[in-house]
Amino acid sequence: GDRFKPSDLSPFLGIQAAALTTVPIFLAGGDATQDKQGHARTDLHSEPIGNIAVQLEGEKSWILVDPSYTPLLRPTIAADGRAFFHSAYDPSELPKILKTLPHYEVLTKPGDALWIPTWFWHRVDYVNDGVSFGASLFHFRPMEYFRNNPLFGALIVPNLTKELAGFKFQ
């Protein structure tokens, strides 16, 4: 039957859209950061890509903060040389900080998909100790990269270049 084609995404991107998308797989446990109770999580961070996070197994709890609140989150460029920013706040301080900031809280279950716009801050907690398995459709959106946060866009050009060349990756 008729199927969705990459060229359907935008008449301006055409087949290039597929080349700008990567699909990393996320599995809870292993090297993931853990809280004091031993639950896996990914701390609050902001990335230069749009992301559709698809939950395949298990559950994840997401906290999302609009990029307009970036100055209040103490942004710091990733120490490992990858192209993202993380909050310099201690993760245990996040609940107190969120009391003063508008934010979204979302629970994803198997079959759910969540859109995280370019530069949106997000933290991910794996809800239970069972297996959590998900995939993300990372899509580089050049106009949003520069328009939504030109300072961050300029600051991570060296790191982004390394990632695109294959020298740094998750």
Coordinates of C-alpha atoms in Angstrom, one line a residue:
G1 CA 0.0 0.0 0.0
D2 CA 0.9 3.6 0.2
R3 CA 3.7 4.2 2.7
F4 CA 5.2 7.3 4.3
K5 CA 8.3 8.5 2.5
P6 CA 11.1 10.7 3.8
S7 CA 10.3 13.2 1.1
D8 CA 6.8 13.6 2.6
L9 CA 8.4 15.4 5.7
S10 CA 9.0 18.6 3.9
P11 CA 9.1 19.8 0.3
F12 CA 12.3 21.7 1.3
L13 CA 14.2 18.8 2.9
G14 CA 13.2 16.0 0.5
I15 CA 15.4 12.9 0.8
Q16 CA 17.9 14.8 3.0
A17 CA 15.5 14.4 6.0
A18 CA 16.5 10.7 6.3
A19 CA 20.2 11.6 6.4
L20 CA 19.6 14.1 9.2
T21 CA 18.0 11.5 11.5
T22 CA 19.7 9.0 13.8
V23 CA 18.0 6.3 15.9
P24 CA 19.8 5.5 19.1
I25 CA 18.5 2.7 21.3
F26 CA 18.2 3.2 25.1
L27 CA 18.2 0.4 27.6
A28 CA 17.9 1.1 31.4
G29 CA 20.7 0.1 33.6
G30 CA 24.4 -0.3 32.8
D31 CA 26.2 3.0 32.8
A32 CA 23.1 5.1 33.3
T33 CA 23.3 7.6 36.2
Q34 CA 21.5 6.3 39.2
D35 CA 19.8 8.0 42.2
K36 CA 20.3 7.0 45.8
Q37 CA 17.7 4.3 45.5
G38 CA 19.6 2.8 42.5
H39 CA 17.0 3.9 39.9
A40 CA 18.5 4.7 36.5
R41 CA 18.0 8.3 35.1
T42 CA 19.4 10.8 32.6
D43 CA 19.9 14.1 34.3
L44 CA 18.5 17.5 33.1
H45 CA 20.0 18.4 29.7
S46 CA 19.3 20.3 26.5
E47 CA 20.3 19.1 23.0
P48 CA 20.5 20.8 19.5
I49 CA 18.2 18.2 18.0
G50 CA 14.5 17.4 17.9
N51 CA 13.6 14.0 19.3
I52 CA 10.7 11.6 19.1
A53 CA 11.2 9.3 22.0
V54 CA 9.4 6.0 21.5
Q55 CA 8.8 3.7 24.5
L56 CA 9.0 0.1 23.5
E57 CA 9.1 -1.7 27.0
G58 CA 8.9 -0.4 30.6
E59 CA 8.1 3.1 31.6
K60 CA 9.9 6.5 31.8
S61 CA 9.0 9.6 33.7
W62 CA 10.0 12.8 31.8
I63 CA 10.4 16.3 33.0
L64 CA 10.4 19.0 30.3
V65 CA 11.4 22.6 30.7
D66 CA 11.0 25.3 27.9
P67 CA 14.3 26.6 26.7
S68 CA 13.2 30.2 27.6
Y69 CA 14.1 29.2 31.2
T70 CA 17.7 28.2 30.2
P71 CA 19.4 31.0 32.2
L72 CA 17.8 29.8 35.4
L73 CA 19.1 26.2 34.9
R74 CA 22.8 27.0 35.1
P75 CA 23.7 25.5 31.7
T76 CA 27.1 23.9 31.2
I77 CA 28.6 22.4 28.1
A78 CA 29.0 18.7 28.2
A79 CA 32.4 17.8 29.8
D80 CA 32.8 14.7 27.6
G81 CA 32.9 16.8 24.4
R82 CA 29.5 15.8 23.1
A83 CA 27.1 18.3 21.6
F84 CA 24.7 19.1 24.5
F85 CA 24.4 21.2 27.6
H86 CA 23.5 19.9 31.1
S87 CA 22.3 21.7 34.2
A88 CA 25.0 22.4 36.7
Y89 CA 22.5 22.0 39.6
D90 CA 22.9 18.9 41.7
P91 CA 20.2 16.5 40.6
S92 CA 18.8 16.3 44.1
E93 CA 18.1 20.1 43.9
L94 CA 15.9 19.7 40.9
P95 CA 12.5 19.2 42.7
K96 CA 13.1 22.5 44.6
I97 CA 14.0 24.4 41.4
L98 CA 11.0 23.0 39.5
K99 CA 8.7 24.5 42.2
T100 CA 9.6 27.9 40.7
L101 CA 9.5 27.0 37.0
P102 CA 6.7 26.0 34.7
H103 CA 7.4 22.5 33.4
Y104 CA 5.8 19.4 32.0
E105 CA 5.8 16.0 33.6
V106 CA 5.0 13.0 31.3
L107 CA 4.9 9.3 31.8
T108 CA 5.6 7.2 28.7
K109 CA 4.5 3.5 28.5
P110 CA 5.0 0.9 25.8
G111 CA 3.7 2.2 22.5
D112 CA 3.9 5.9 23.5
A113 CA 5.9 8.5 21.6
L114 CA 6.9 11.9 23.0
W115 CA 8.1 14.9 20.9
I116 CA 11.0 16.8 22.6
P117 CA 11.6 20.0 20.6
T118 CA 15.1 21.3 19.8
W119 CA 16.8 22.8 22.9
F120 CA 14.0 21.7 25.3
W121 CA 15.5 20.8 28.7
H122 CA 14.6 17.3 29.8
R123 CA 15.3 14.7 32.5
V124 CA 14.4 11.1 32.2
D125 CA 13.8 8.7 35.1
Y126 CA 13.3 5.0 34.6
V127 CA 10.2 4.3 36.6
N128 CA 10.7 0.8 37.9
D129 CA 13.6 -1.7 38.2
G130 CA 12.4 -3.8 35.3
V131 CA 13.7 -3.4 31.8
S132 CA 13.1 -0.1 30.0
F133 CA 13.7 -0.2 26.3
G134 CA 13.2 2.8 24.0
A135 CA 14.3 4.3 20.8
S136 CA 14.7 7.9 19.8
L137 CA 14.4 9.5 16.4
F138 CA 17.0 12.3 16.7
H139 CA 16.4 14.8 14.0
F140 CA 18.7 17.7 13.3
R141 CA 16.6 20.8 12.5
P142 CA 19.0 23.5 11.3
M143 CA 16.6 26.4 11.4
E144 CA 15.6 25.6 15.0
Y145 CA 19.2 25.0 16.0
F146 CA 20.2 28.6 15.2
R147 CA 16.9 30.4 15.7
N148 CA 15.9 28.9 19.1
N149 CA 19.2 29.3 20.8
P150 CA 21.9 31.0 18.7
L151 CA 24.4 31.3 21.6
F152 CA 24.3 27.6 22.4
G153 CA 24.4 26.8 18.7
A154 CA 27.6 28.8 18.3
L155 CA 29.2 27.4 21.5
I156 CA 28.8 23.7 20.5
V157 CA 29.9 23.9 16.9
P158 CA 33.3 22.3 17.7
N159 CA 31.6 19.4 19.6
L160 CA 28.8 19.0 17.0
T161 CA 31.5 18.8 14.3
K162 CA 33.2 16.0 16.2
E163 CA 30.0 14.1 16.5
L164 CA 29.0 14.5 12.9
A165 CA 32.5 13.3 11.9
G166 CA 32.1 10.2 14.1
F167 CA 34.7 11.1 16.7
K168 CA 32.2 11.5 19.6
F169 CA 29.0 9.6 20.0
Q170 CA 26.7 8.1 22.7

